[in-house]
PDB file of C-alpha atoms and ligand atoms in Angstrom:
ATOM      1  CA  UNK E  18      55.117 136.716 107.591  1.00 54.00           C
ATOM      2  CA  UNK E  19      57.451 134.020 108.832  1.00 64.00           C
ATOM      3  CA  UNK E  20      59.901 135.286 111.344  1.00 80.00           C
ATOM      4  CA  UNK E  21      63.588 134.488 111.339  1.00 87.00           C
ATOM      5  CA  UNK E  22      63.246 132.222 114.370  1.00 87.00           C
ATOM      6  CA  UNK E  23      60.740 130.026 112.527  1.00 85.00           C
ATOM      7  CA  UNK E  24      62.973 129.858 109.452  1.00 88.00           C
ATOM      8  CA  UNK E  25      65.966 128.921 111.597  1.00 92.00           C
ATOM      9  CA  UNK E  26      63.930 126.179 113.277  1.00 92.00           C
ATOM     10  CA  UNK E  27      62.926 124.734 109.904  1.00 93.00           C
ATOM     11  CA  UNK E  28      66.539 124.794 108.798  1.00 94.00           C
ATOM     12  CA  UNK E  29      67.638 123.050 111.986  1.00 95.00           C
ATOM     13  CA  UNK E  30      65.025 120.303 111.570  1.00 96.00           C
ATOM     14  CA  UNK E  31      65.987 119.685 107.956  1.00 97.00           C
ATOM     15  CA  UNK E  32      69.599 119.255 108.992  1.00 97.00           C
ATOM     16  CA  UNK E  33      68.553 116.424 111.307  1.00 97.00           C
ATOM     17  CA  UNK E  34      66.443 114.605 108.700  1.00 98.00           C
ATOM     18  CA  UNK E  35      67.408 111.057 107.786  1.00 98.00           C
ATOM     19  CA  UNK E  36      66.580 110.687 104.094  1.00 97.00           C
ATOM     20  CA  UNK E  37      67.789 107.096 104.122  1.00 97.00           C
ATOM     21  CA  UNK E  38      65.363 106.015 106.844  1.00 98.00           C
ATOM     22  CA  UNK E  39      62.056 105.557 105.075  1.00 98.00           C
ATOM     23  CA  UNK E  40      58.779 103.870 105.916  1.00 98.00           C
ATOM     24  CA  UNK E  41      56.315 101.906 103.848  1.00 98.00           C
ATOM     25  CA  UNK E  42      52.778 101.314 105.166  1.00 98.00           C
ATOM     26  CA  UNK E  43      51.367  98.191 103.552  1.00 98.00           C
ATOM     27  CA  UNK E  44      47.587  98.593 103.492  1.00 97.00           C
ATOM     28  CA  UNK E  45      47.425 100.442 106.805  1.00 96.00           C
ATOM     29  CA  UNK E  46      44.037 101.945 106.115  1.00 92.00           C
ATOM     30  CA  UNK E  47      43.175 103.403 109.502  1.00 95.00           C
ATOM     31  CA  UNK E  48      43.654 107.117 109.040  1.00 95.00           C
ATOM     32  CA  UNK E  49      44.221 107.489 112.786  1.00 97.00           C
ATOM     33  CA  UNK E  50      47.112 105.024 112.679  1.00 97.00           C
ATOM     34  CA  UNK E  51      48.482 106.663 109.561  1.00 97.00           C
ATOM     35  CA  UNK E  52      48.434 110.042 111.335  1.00 97.00           C
ATOM     36  CA  UNK E  53      50.013 108.665 114.512  1.00 98.00           C
ATOM     37  CA  UNK E  54      52.812 107.154 112.406  1.00 98.00           C
ATOM     38  CA  UNK E  55      53.419 110.513 110.728  1.00 98.00           C
ATOM     39  CA  UNK E  56      53.885 112.091 114.146  1.00 98.00           C
ATOM     40  CA  UNK E  57      56.397 109.448 115.277  1.00 98.00           C
ATOM     41  CA  UNK E  58      58.168 109.716 111.920  1.00 98.00           C
ATOM     42  CA  UNK E  59      58.611 113.463 112.404  1.00 98.00           C
ATOM     43  CA  UNK E  60      59.952 112.873 115.917  1.00 98.00           C
ATOM     44  CA  UNK E  61      62.571 110.389 114.704  1.00 98.00           C
ATOM     45  CA  UNK E  62      63.729 112.611 111.827  1.00 98.00           C
ATOM     46  CA  UNK E  63      62.126 110.712 108.962  1.00 98.00           C
ATOM     47  CA  UNK E  64      61.867 112.748 105.775  1.00 97.00           C
ATOM     48  CA  UNK E  65      59.025 110.878 104.154  1.00 95.00           C
ATOM     49  CA  UNK E  66      56.877 107.788 104.029  1.00 97.00           C
ATOM     50  CA  UNK E  67      54.994 105.792 101.427  1.00 97.00           C
ATOM     51  CA  UNK E  68      51.648 104.121 101.821  1.00 97.00           C
ATOM     52  CA  UNK E  69      49.431 101.834  99.767  1.00 97.00           C
ATOM     53  CA  UNK E  70      45.852 100.771 100.347  1.00 96.00           C
ATOM     54  CA  UNK E  71      44.102  97.849  98.732  1.00 94.00           C
ATOM     55  CA  UNK E  72      40.811  99.731  98.622  1.00 90.00           C
ATOM     56  CA  UNK E  73      40.382 103.092  97.071  1.00 84.00           C
ATOM     57  CA  UNK E  74      40.100 104.678 100.498  1.00 84.00           C
ATOM     58  CA  UNK E  75      40.992 108.242 101.256  1.00 88.00           C
ATOM     59  CA  UNK E  76      43.440 108.018 104.160  1.00 93.00           C
ATOM     60  CA  UNK E  77      42.823 111.339 105.844  1.00 94.00           C
ATOM     61  CA  UNK E  78      45.170 113.312 108.011  1.00 94.00           C
ATOM     62  CA  UNK E  79      43.886 113.848 111.548  1.00 95.00           C
ATOM     63  CA  UNK E  80      45.417 117.129 112.573  1.00 94.00           C
ATOM     64  CA  UNK E  81      44.580 116.546 116.241  1.00 96.00           C
ATOM     65  CA  UNK E  82      46.699 113.388 116.065  1.00 97.00           C
ATOM     66  CA  UNK E  83      49.549 114.676 113.906  1.00 96.00           C
ATOM     67  CA  UNK E  84      49.757 118.013 115.749  1.00 95.00           C
ATOM     68  CA  UNK E  85      51.190 119.438 112.536  1.00 92.00           C
ATOM     69  CA  UNK E  86      53.697 116.625 111.892  1.00 94.00           C
ATOM     70  CA  UNK E  87      52.122 116.022 108.456  1.00 93.00           C
ATOM     71  CA  UNK E  88      53.619 119.335 107.349  1.00 91.00           C
ATOM     72  CA  UNK E  89      57.156 118.201 108.121  1.00 94.00           C
ATOM     73  CA  UNK E  90      57.055 114.621 106.845  1.00 96.00           C
ATOM     74  CA  UNK E  91      56.358 113.825 103.203  1.00 94.00           C
ATOM     75  CA  UNK E  92      53.619 111.305 102.486  1.00 95.00           C
ATOM     76  CA  UNK E  93      53.280 109.649  99.117  1.00 96.00           C
ATOM     77  CA  UNK E  94      50.537 107.271  98.078  1.00 96.00           C
ATOM     78  CA  UNK E  95      51.652 104.371  95.891  1.00 97.00           C
ATOM     79  CA  UNK E  96      49.149 102.339  93.862  1.00 96.00           C
ATOM     80  CA  UNK E  97      48.585  99.019  95.563  1.00 96.00           C
ATOM     81  CA  UNK E  98      49.591  97.216  92.363  1.00 96.00           C
ATOM     82  CA  UNK E  99      52.808  99.224  92.191  1.00 97.00           C
ATOM     83  CA  UNK E 100      53.981  98.703  95.737  1.00 98.00           C
ATOM     84  CA  UNK E 101      56.088  95.609  95.052  1.00 98.00           C
ATOM     85  CA  UNK E 102      57.897  97.479  92.264  1.00 98.00           C
ATOM     86  CA  UNK E 103      58.507 100.442  94.540  1.00 98.00           C
ATOM     87  CA  UNK E 104      59.983  98.264  97.295  1.00 98.00           C
ATOM     88  CA  UNK E 105      62.083  96.324  94.783  1.00 98.00           C
ATOM     89  CA  UNK E 106      63.419  99.611  93.405  1.00 98.00           C
ATOM     90  CA  UNK E 107      64.376 100.728  96.919  1.00 98.00           C
ATOM     91  CA  UNK E 108      66.315  97.490  97.313  1.00 97.00           C
ATOM     92  CA  UNK E 109      67.979  98.020  93.970  1.00 97.00           C
ATOM     93  CA  UNK E 110      69.036 101.494  95.206  1.00 97.00           C
ATOM     94  CA  UNK E 111      70.809  99.816  98.110  1.00 97.00           C
ATOM     95  CA  UNK E 112      68.281 100.107 100.920  1.00 98.00           C
ATOM     96  CA  UNK E 113      67.739  97.162 103.233  1.00 98.00           C
ATOM     97  CA  UNK E 114      64.077  96.217 103.429  1.00 98.00           C
ATOM     98  CA  UNK E 115      63.169  95.522 107.050  1.00 98.00           C
ATOM     99  CA  UNK E 116      59.695  94.110 107.501  1.00 98.00           C
ATOM    100  CA  UNK E 117      57.905  93.956 110.835  1.00 98.00           C
ATOM    101  CA  UNK E 118      56.216  90.570 110.901  1.00 97.00           C
ATOM    102  CA  UNK E 119      55.269  88.040 113.491  1.00 95.00           C
ATOM    103  CA  UNK E 120      56.843  85.140 111.605  1.00 92.00           C
ATOM    104  CA  UNK E 121      59.138  82.309 112.637  1.00 92.00           C
ATOM    105  CA  UNK E 122      62.163  83.760 110.840  1.00 93.00           C
ATOM    106  CA  UNK E 123      61.893  87.173 112.483  1.00 98.00           C
ATOM    107  CA  UNK E 124      64.763  88.409 114.660  1.00 98.00           C
ATOM    108  CA  UNK E 125      64.426  90.929 117.469  1.00 98.00           C
ATOM    109  CA  UNK E 126      64.160  94.516 116.169  1.00 98.00           C
ATOM    110  CA  UNK E 127      67.228  95.311 118.303  1.00 98.00           C
ATOM    111  CA  UNK E 128      69.425  93.045 116.162  1.00 98.00           C
ATOM    112  CA  UNK E 129      69.114  95.117 113.012  1.00 98.00           C
ATOM    113  CA  UNK E 130      71.718  97.690 112.004  1.00 98.00           C
ATOM    114  CA  UNK E 131      69.490 100.700 111.370  1.00 98.00           C
ATOM    115  CA  UNK E 132      72.406 102.949 110.510  1.00 98.00           C
ATOM    116  CA  UNK E 133      72.259 101.331 107.051  1.00 98.00           C
ATOM    117  CA  UNK E 134      69.892 102.844 104.474  1.00 98.00           C
ATOM    118  CA  UNK E 135      66.584 101.312 105.508  1.00 98.00           C
ATOM    119  CA  UNK E 136      63.040 100.960 104.293  1.00 98.00           C
ATOM    120  CA  UNK E 137      60.945  99.952 107.306  1.00 98.00           C
ATOM    121  CA  UNK E 138      57.735  98.167 106.371  1.00 98.00           C
ATOM    122  CA  UNK E 139      54.702  97.859 108.630  1.00 98.00           C
ATOM    123  CA  UNK E 140      51.450  96.169 107.881  1.00 98.00           C
ATOM    124  CA  UNK E 141      47.746  95.972 107.938  1.00 95.00           C
ATOM    125  CA  UNK E 142      45.953  96.000 111.275  1.00 93.00           C
ATOM    126  CA  UNK E 143      44.343  92.585 110.710  1.00 95.00           C
ATOM    127  CA  UNK E 144      46.535  90.579 108.349  1.00 96.00           C
ATOM    128  CA  UNK E 145      49.915  92.189 108.850  1.00 97.00           C
ATOM    129  CA  UNK E 146      52.318  92.767 105.956  1.00 98.00           C
ATOM    130  CA  UNK E 147      51.251  90.942 102.787  1.00 98.00           C
ATOM    131  CA  UNK E 148      53.187  87.867 101.669  1.00 97.00           C
ATOM    132  CA  UNK E 149      54.257  89.550  98.414  1.00 97.00           C
ATOM    133  CA  UNK E 150      55.964  92.265 100.427  1.00 98.00           C
ATOM    134  CA  UNK E 151      57.434  89.889 103.011  1.00 98.00           C
ATOM    135  CA  UNK E 152      59.035  88.070 100.076  1.00 97.00           C
ATOM    136  CA  UNK E 153      61.111  91.209  99.413  1.00 98.00           C
ATOM    137  CA  UNK E 154      62.401  91.511 102.977  1.00 98.00           C
ATOM    138  CA  UNK E 155      66.108  91.430 103.727  1.00 98.00           C
ATOM    139  CA  UNK E 156      65.019  90.674 107.252  1.00 98.00           C
ATOM    140  CA  UNK E 157      61.790  90.311 109.170  1.00 98.00           C
ATOM    141  CA  UNK E 158      61.786  91.683 112.697  1.00 98.00           C
ATOM    142  CA  UNK E 159      59.670  91.247 115.776  1.00 98.00           C
ATOM    143  CA  UNK E 160      59.179  93.324 118.899  1.00 98.00           C
ATOM    144  CA  UNK E 161      59.113  90.826 121.769  1.00 97.00           C
ATOM    145  CA  UNK E 162      55.665  90.367 123.267  1.00 97.00           C
ATOM    146  CA  UNK E 163      55.401  89.288 126.921  1.00 97.00           C
ATOM    147  CA  UNK E 164      51.667  89.496 127.444  1.00 98.00           C
ATOM    148  CA  UNK E 165      48.528  87.714 126.375  1.00 97.00           C
ATOM    149  CA  UNK E 166      47.915  89.764 123.232  1.00 97.00           C
ATOM    150  CA  UNK E 167      49.706  88.649 120.055  1.00 96.00           C
ATOM    151  CA  UNK E 168      50.632  92.051 118.623  1.00 98.00           C
ATOM    152  CA  UNK E 169      50.945  95.787 119.177  1.00 98.00           C
ATOM    153  CA  UNK E 170      48.979  98.490 117.473  1.00 98.00           C
ATOM    154  CA  UNK E 171      50.785  99.269 114.196  1.00 98.00           C
ATOM    155  CA  UNK E 172      51.539 102.881 115.128  1.00 98.00           C
ATOM    156  CA  UNK E 173      53.047 101.753 118.429  1.00 98.00           C
ATOM    157  CA  UNK E 174      55.150  99.077 116.700  1.00 98.00           C
ATOM    158  CA  UNK E 175      56.358 101.686 114.204  1.00 98.00           C
ATOM    159  CA  UNK E 176      57.286 104.143 116.940  1.00 98.00           C
ATOM    160  CA  UNK E 177      59.194 101.538 118.940  1.00 98.00           C
ATOM    161  CA  UNK E 178      61.163 100.435 115.884  1.00 98.00           C
ATOM    162  CA  UNK E 179      61.825 103.984 114.735  1.00 98.00           C
ATOM    163  CA  UNK E 180      63.194 104.832 118.143  1.00 98.00           C
ATOM    164  CA  UNK E 181      65.618 101.910 117.980  1.00 98.00           C
ATOM    165  CA  UNK E 182      66.742 103.355 114.652  1.00 98.00           C
ATOM    166  CA  UNK E 183      66.929 106.820 116.233  1.00 98.00           C
ATOM    167  CA  UNK E 184      69.026 105.475 119.136  1.00 98.00           C
ATOM    168  CA  UNK E 185      71.493 103.783 116.794  1.00 98.00           C
ATOM    169  CA  UNK E 186      71.719 106.764 114.482  1.00 98.00           C
ATOM    170  CA  UNK E 187      72.230 109.197 117.336  1.00 98.00           C
ATOM    171  CA  UNK E 188      75.012 106.986 118.689  1.00 98.00           C
ATOM    172  CA  UNK E 189      76.570 106.962 115.207  1.00 98.00           C
ATOM    173  CA  UNK E 190      76.401 110.799 115.098  1.00 97.00           C
ATOM    174  CA  UNK E 191      74.015 110.740 112.179  1.00 98.00           C
ATOM    175  CA  UNK E 192      71.913 113.657 113.442  1.00 98.00           C
ATOM    176  CA  UNK E 193      74.749 116.105 113.863  1.00 96.00           C
ATOM    177  CA  UNK E 194      75.810 116.504 110.253  1.00 93.00           C
ATOM    178  CA  UNK E 195      73.262 117.178 107.565  1.00 96.00           C
ATOM    179  CA  UNK E 196      72.356 114.083 105.564  1.00 96.00           C
ATOM    180  CA  UNK E 197      70.764 116.216 102.856  1.00 96.00           C
ATOM    181  CA  UNK E 198      72.759 118.256 100.366  1.00 96.00           C
ATOM    182  CA  UNK E 199      72.557 122.062 100.532  1.00 95.00           C
ATOM    183  CA  UNK E 200      70.534 121.978  97.271  1.00 96.00           C
ATOM    184  CA  UNK E 201      68.047 119.502  98.753  1.00 95.00           C
ATOM    185  CA  UNK E 202      67.734 121.563 101.933  1.00 95.00           C
ATOM    186  CA  UNK E 203      67.074 124.719  99.909  1.00 93.00           C
ATOM    187  CA  UNK E 204      64.482 122.945  97.771  1.00 93.00           C
ATOM    188  CA  UNK E 205      62.583 121.380 100.654  1.00 93.00           C
ATOM    189  CA  UNK E 206      62.835 124.522 102.771  1.00 91.00           C
ATOM    190  CA  UNK E 207      61.293 126.523  99.967  1.00 89.00           C
ATOM    191  CA  UNK E 208      58.350 124.091  99.780  1.00 88.00           C
ATOM    192  CA  UNK E 209      57.970 123.984 103.561  1.00 88.00           C
ATOM    193  CA  UNK E 210      58.113 127.755 104.018  1.00 86.00           C
ATOM    194  CA  UNK E 211      55.478 128.140 101.355  1.00 85.00           C
ATOM    195  CA  UNK E 212      53.219 125.589 103.017  1.00 79.00           C
ATOM    196  CA  UNK E 213      53.878 127.006 106.447  1.00 77.00           C
ATOM    197  CA  UNK E 214      52.872 130.504 105.420  1.00 78.00           C
ATOM    198  CA  UNK E 215      49.742 129.233 103.644  1.00 78.00           C
ATOM    199  CA  UNK E 216      48.814 126.935 106.548  1.00 70.00           C
ATOM    200  CA  UNK E 217      49.002 129.829 108.962  1.00 68.00           C
ATOM    201  CA  UNK E 218      46.672 131.932 106.834  1.00 67.00           C
ATOM    202  CA  UNK E 219      44.256 129.265 105.673  1.00 56.00           C
ATOM    203  CA  UNK E 220      42.047 126.755 107.424  1.00 51.00           C
ATOM    204  CA  UNK E 221      41.251 124.971 104.173  1.00 45.00           C
ATOM    205  CA  UNK E 222      43.332 122.850 101.842  1.00 47.00           C
ATOM    206  CA  UNK E 223      46.951 123.739 101.543  1.00 44.00           C
ATOM    207  CA  UNK E 224      48.101 123.968  97.943  1.00 46.00           C
ATOM    208  CA  UNK E 225      51.017 121.720  97.094  1.00 47.00           C
ATOM    209  CA  UNK E 226      54.304 123.036  95.863  1.00 44.00           C
ATOM    210  CA  UNK E 227      55.643 119.564  96.050  1.00 42.00           C
ATOM    211  CA  UNK E 228      59.141 118.444  95.313  1.00 45.00           C
ATOM    212  CA  UNK E 229      60.579 115.270  96.718  1.00 50.00           C
ATOM    213  CA  UNK E 230      57.378 113.903  98.259  1.00 53.00           C
ATOM    214  CA  UNK E 231      54.029 114.060  96.538  1.00 50.00           C
ATOM    215  CA  UNK E 232      51.768 115.108  99.399  1.00 49.00           C
ATOM    216  CA  UNK E 233      53.747 118.104 100.568  1.00 47.00           C
TER     217      UNK E 233
HETATM  218  N1  LIG Y 306      47.699  89.418 112.891  1.00 61.20           N
HETATM  219  C1  LIG Y 306      48.613  90.366 112.345  1.00 61.20           C
HETATM  220  C2  LIG Y 306      49.931  89.705 111.975  1.00 61.20           C
HETATM  221  O1  LIG Y 306      50.011  88.490 112.080  1.00 61.20           O
HETATM  222  O2  LIG Y 306      50.859  90.384 111.510  1.00 61.20           O
HETATM  223  C3  LIG Y 306      48.838  91.465 113.364  1.00 61.20           C
HETATM  224  C4  LIG Y 306      48.957  92.764 112.724  1.00 61.20           C
HETATM  225  S1  LIG Y 306      49.529  94.003 113.845  1.00 61.20           S
HETATM  226  C5  LIG Y 306      48.091  94.493 114.675  1.00 61.20           C
HETATM  227  C6  LIG Y 306      49.755  95.327 112.685  1.00 61.20           C
HETATM  228  C7  LIG Y 306      51.180  95.602 112.327  1.00 61.20           C
HETATM  229  O3  LIG Y 306      51.882  96.118 113.452  1.00 61.20           O
HETATM  230  C8  LIG Y 306      51.994  94.423 111.863  1.00 61.20           C
HETATM  231  O4  LIG Y 306      51.815  94.177 110.503  1.00 61.20           O
HETATM  232  C9  LIG Y 306      53.407  94.916 112.153  1.00 61.20           C
HETATM  233  O5  LIG Y 306      53.798  95.812 111.153  1.00 61.20           O
HETATM  234  C10 LIG Y 306      53.229  95.683 113.433  1.00 61.20           C
HETATM  235  N2  LIG Y 306      53.437  94.906 114.667  1.00 61.20           N
HETATM  236  C11 LIG Y 306      52.573  94.803 115.687  1.00 61.20           C
HETATM  237  N3  LIG Y 306      53.095  94.088 116.679  1.00 61.20           N
HETATM  238  C12 LIG Y 306      54.343  93.732 116.295  1.00 61.20           C
HETATM  239  C13 LIG Y 306      55.394  93.006 116.900  1.00 61.20           C
HETATM  240  N4  LIG Y 306      55.290  92.508 118.115  1.00 61.20           N
HETATM  241  N5  LIG Y 306      56.534  92.847 116.209  1.00 61.20           N
HETATM  242  C14 LIG Y 306      56.671  93.356 114.958  1.00 61.20           C
HETATM  243  N6  LIG Y 306      55.708  94.070 114.353  1.00 61.20           N
HETATM  244  C15 LIG Y 306      54.564  94.265 114.998  1.00 61.20           C
END
């Protein structure tokens, strides 16, 4: 049985969620990186992320890495062939598409206004974000590198960028008033409470009672 304290905590977390700060993982196929990103996403108040993989790989959740964060952040797999359409539809909805890329046009990640509805895109460990996706960017951004190595690990780059977004959004008071409607909170809470109670009883797969994000 879930106690009232747990329910209140879930409610509190939902009221800090930033539904208009979303992440897209472009062919990030390391399940460890995927899990580490989920944990940072939870910490920054992200409601859900999307991911696509070129290969038909199963990107597992590592519970020792997520420490449970996968239960509080939605994760939806998008067919690799559909990812450009998904990102284009996010743009059409009014989200700015901010792509982390080590290219000549990239500006510092600190120059972006992350209080705007944002889809943050990070890329593959070897090749970075694909050219098709970069083509959809409103802006490419770079985290300045002062050492010998060209790039950061993708989960580290995601966390650094998310925390710039978190800093800006906290300054703009975006965590103090719920960004979700009461109906959305009730719907997600219902799904979360269900999962939470099942997760506490079961060590196996948690059945989905998914709503807004497929993998909940
Ligand atoms: N050779 C790849 C490239 O040119 O993009 C490096 C990929 S890097 C290991 C993996 C991902 O982490 C990148 O696609 C990007 O999303 C992110 N990343 C790593 N370092 C970054 C940096 N300094 N600035 C922006 N993004 C970075």
